[in-house]
XYZ file of C-alpha atoms in Angstrom:
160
model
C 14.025 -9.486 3.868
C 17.626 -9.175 4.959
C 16.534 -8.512 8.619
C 18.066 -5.142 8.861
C 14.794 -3.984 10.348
C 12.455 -4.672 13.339
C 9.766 -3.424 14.757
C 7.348 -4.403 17.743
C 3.944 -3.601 17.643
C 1.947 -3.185 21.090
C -1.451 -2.654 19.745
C -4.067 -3.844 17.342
C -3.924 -4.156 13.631
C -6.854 -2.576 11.898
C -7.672 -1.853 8.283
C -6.022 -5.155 6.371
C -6.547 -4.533 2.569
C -5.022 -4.939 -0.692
C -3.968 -1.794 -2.156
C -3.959 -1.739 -5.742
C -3.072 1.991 -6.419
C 0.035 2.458 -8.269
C 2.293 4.232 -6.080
C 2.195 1.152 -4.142
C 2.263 -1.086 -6.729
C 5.789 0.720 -8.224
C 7.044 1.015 -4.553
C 6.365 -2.697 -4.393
C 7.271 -3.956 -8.181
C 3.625 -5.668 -7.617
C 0.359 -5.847 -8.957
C -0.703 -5.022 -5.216
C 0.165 -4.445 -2.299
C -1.135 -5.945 1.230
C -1.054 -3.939 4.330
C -2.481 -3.183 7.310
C -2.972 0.000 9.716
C -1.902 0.695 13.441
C -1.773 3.309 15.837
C 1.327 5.264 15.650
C 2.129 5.333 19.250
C 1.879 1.454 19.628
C 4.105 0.972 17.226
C 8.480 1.545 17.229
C 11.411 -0.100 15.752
C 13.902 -2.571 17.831
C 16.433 -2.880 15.042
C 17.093 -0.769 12.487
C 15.813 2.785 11.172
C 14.529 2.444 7.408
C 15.274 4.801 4.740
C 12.104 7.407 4.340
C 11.015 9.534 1.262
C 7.998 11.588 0.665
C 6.407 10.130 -2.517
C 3.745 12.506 -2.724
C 2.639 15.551 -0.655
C 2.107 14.798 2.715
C 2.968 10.705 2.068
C 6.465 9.445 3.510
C 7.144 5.769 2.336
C 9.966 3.778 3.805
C 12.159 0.953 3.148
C 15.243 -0.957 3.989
C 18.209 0.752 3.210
C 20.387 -2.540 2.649
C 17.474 -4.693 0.289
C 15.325 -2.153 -0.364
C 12.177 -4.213 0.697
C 8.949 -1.620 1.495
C 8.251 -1.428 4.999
C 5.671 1.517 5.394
C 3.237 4.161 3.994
C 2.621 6.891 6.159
C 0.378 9.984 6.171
C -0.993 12.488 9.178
C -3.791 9.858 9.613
C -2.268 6.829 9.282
C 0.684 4.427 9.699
C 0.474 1.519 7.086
C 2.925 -1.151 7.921
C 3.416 -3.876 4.425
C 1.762 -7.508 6.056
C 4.677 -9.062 3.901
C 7.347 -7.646 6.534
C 5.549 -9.690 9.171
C 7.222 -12.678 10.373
C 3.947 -14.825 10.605
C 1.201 -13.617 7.893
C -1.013 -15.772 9.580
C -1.466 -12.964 12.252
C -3.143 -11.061 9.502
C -6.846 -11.496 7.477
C -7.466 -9.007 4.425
C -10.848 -7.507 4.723
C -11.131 -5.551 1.253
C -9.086 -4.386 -1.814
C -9.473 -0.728 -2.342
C -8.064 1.765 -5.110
C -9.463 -0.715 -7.471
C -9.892 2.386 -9.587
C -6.345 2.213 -10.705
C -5.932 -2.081 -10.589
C -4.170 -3.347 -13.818
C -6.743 -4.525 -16.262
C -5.169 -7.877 -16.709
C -5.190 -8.961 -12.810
C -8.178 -11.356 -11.847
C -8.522 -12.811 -8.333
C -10.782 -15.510 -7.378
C -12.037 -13.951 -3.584
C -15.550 -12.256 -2.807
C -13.633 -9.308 -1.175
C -15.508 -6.399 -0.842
C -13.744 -3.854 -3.315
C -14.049 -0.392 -2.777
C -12.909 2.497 -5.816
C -11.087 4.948 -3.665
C -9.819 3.815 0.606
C -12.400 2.374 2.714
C -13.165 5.702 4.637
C -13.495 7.546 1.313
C -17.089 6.037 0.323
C -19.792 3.695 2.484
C -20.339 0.705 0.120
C -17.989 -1.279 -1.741
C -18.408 -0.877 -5.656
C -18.755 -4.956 -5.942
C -17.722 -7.651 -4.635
C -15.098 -9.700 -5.753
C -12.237 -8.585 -8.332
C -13.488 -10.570 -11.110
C -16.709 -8.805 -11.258
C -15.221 -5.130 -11.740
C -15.647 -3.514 -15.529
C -12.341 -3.842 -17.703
C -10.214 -0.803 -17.564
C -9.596 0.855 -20.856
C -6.005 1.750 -22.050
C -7.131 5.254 -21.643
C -8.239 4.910 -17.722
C -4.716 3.362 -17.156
C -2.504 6.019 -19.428
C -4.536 8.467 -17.736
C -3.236 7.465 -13.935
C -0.335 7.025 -14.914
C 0.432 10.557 -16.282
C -1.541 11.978 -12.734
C 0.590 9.220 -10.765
C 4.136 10.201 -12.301
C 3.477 14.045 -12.571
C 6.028 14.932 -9.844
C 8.713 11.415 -10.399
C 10.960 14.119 -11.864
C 10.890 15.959 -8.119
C 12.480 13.165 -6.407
C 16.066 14.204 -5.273
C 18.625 11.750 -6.636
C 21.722 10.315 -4.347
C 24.562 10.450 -6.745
């Protein structure tokens, strides 16, 4: 956003989805998030080093130290780079939603996605197709999530 960081990218982009789990959603302040994966070693920054935290175990998330804008997700597997840092997002084409197990009950989108309960490596078939076709959430699914989700918020070190 402010241009504080910039990165080059040597190598394909793989794995566009929407991510509607909500560690990305509150890392975002968004209903979802829209990112895609690369190979680590194709991949480095030309301006710029973002601020990093672990947000789980074994997940470092970064941003922008001067806006705070999300840059990346990042696990032993996999480097997730947010499309919406990308100067052009025509250069990118989301292929599925997934964590659509935790996607707020009042979000409906009008695409024929395929949309897949867990990541798209965790099971073979999508659930359904399309957003608008998933079963409502109850309050209960959502409370329940959320407690899991926010178990360790209380860990995070605090800069003051």
């Amino acid at each position: 956003m402010c241009g504080d960081i910039r990165y080059e990218i040597t190598g394909p982009m793989f794995d566009v989805v929407h991510c509607h789990c909500e560690s990305c959603r509150r890392q975002s302040s968004s209903p979802f998030v829209t990112f895609f994966n690369i190979d680590k070693a194709q991949f480095h920054y030309t301006r710029g080093t973002p601020l990093s935290y672990e947000s789980s175990e074994g997940i470092e998330r970064t941003h922008c130290g001067r806006c705070g804008s999300p840059v990346s997700y990042e696990n032993s597997r996999e480097l997730s780079i947010f499309a919406c840092t990308l100067e052009d997002l025509t250069l990118v084409k989301p292929q599925a939603h997934i964590r659509v197990d935790e996607m707020v009950p009042w979000l409906v989108l009008g695409d024929d996605l395929p949309c897949f309960e867990k990541g798209l490596h965790h099971c073979k078939l999508p659930i359904v197709h399309g957003p608008s076709k998933l079963p409502p959430l109850s309050a209960e699914r959502v409370r329940a999530n959320s407690d899991q989700t926010n178990a360790g918020r209380d860990d995070f070190p605090r800069d003051r």
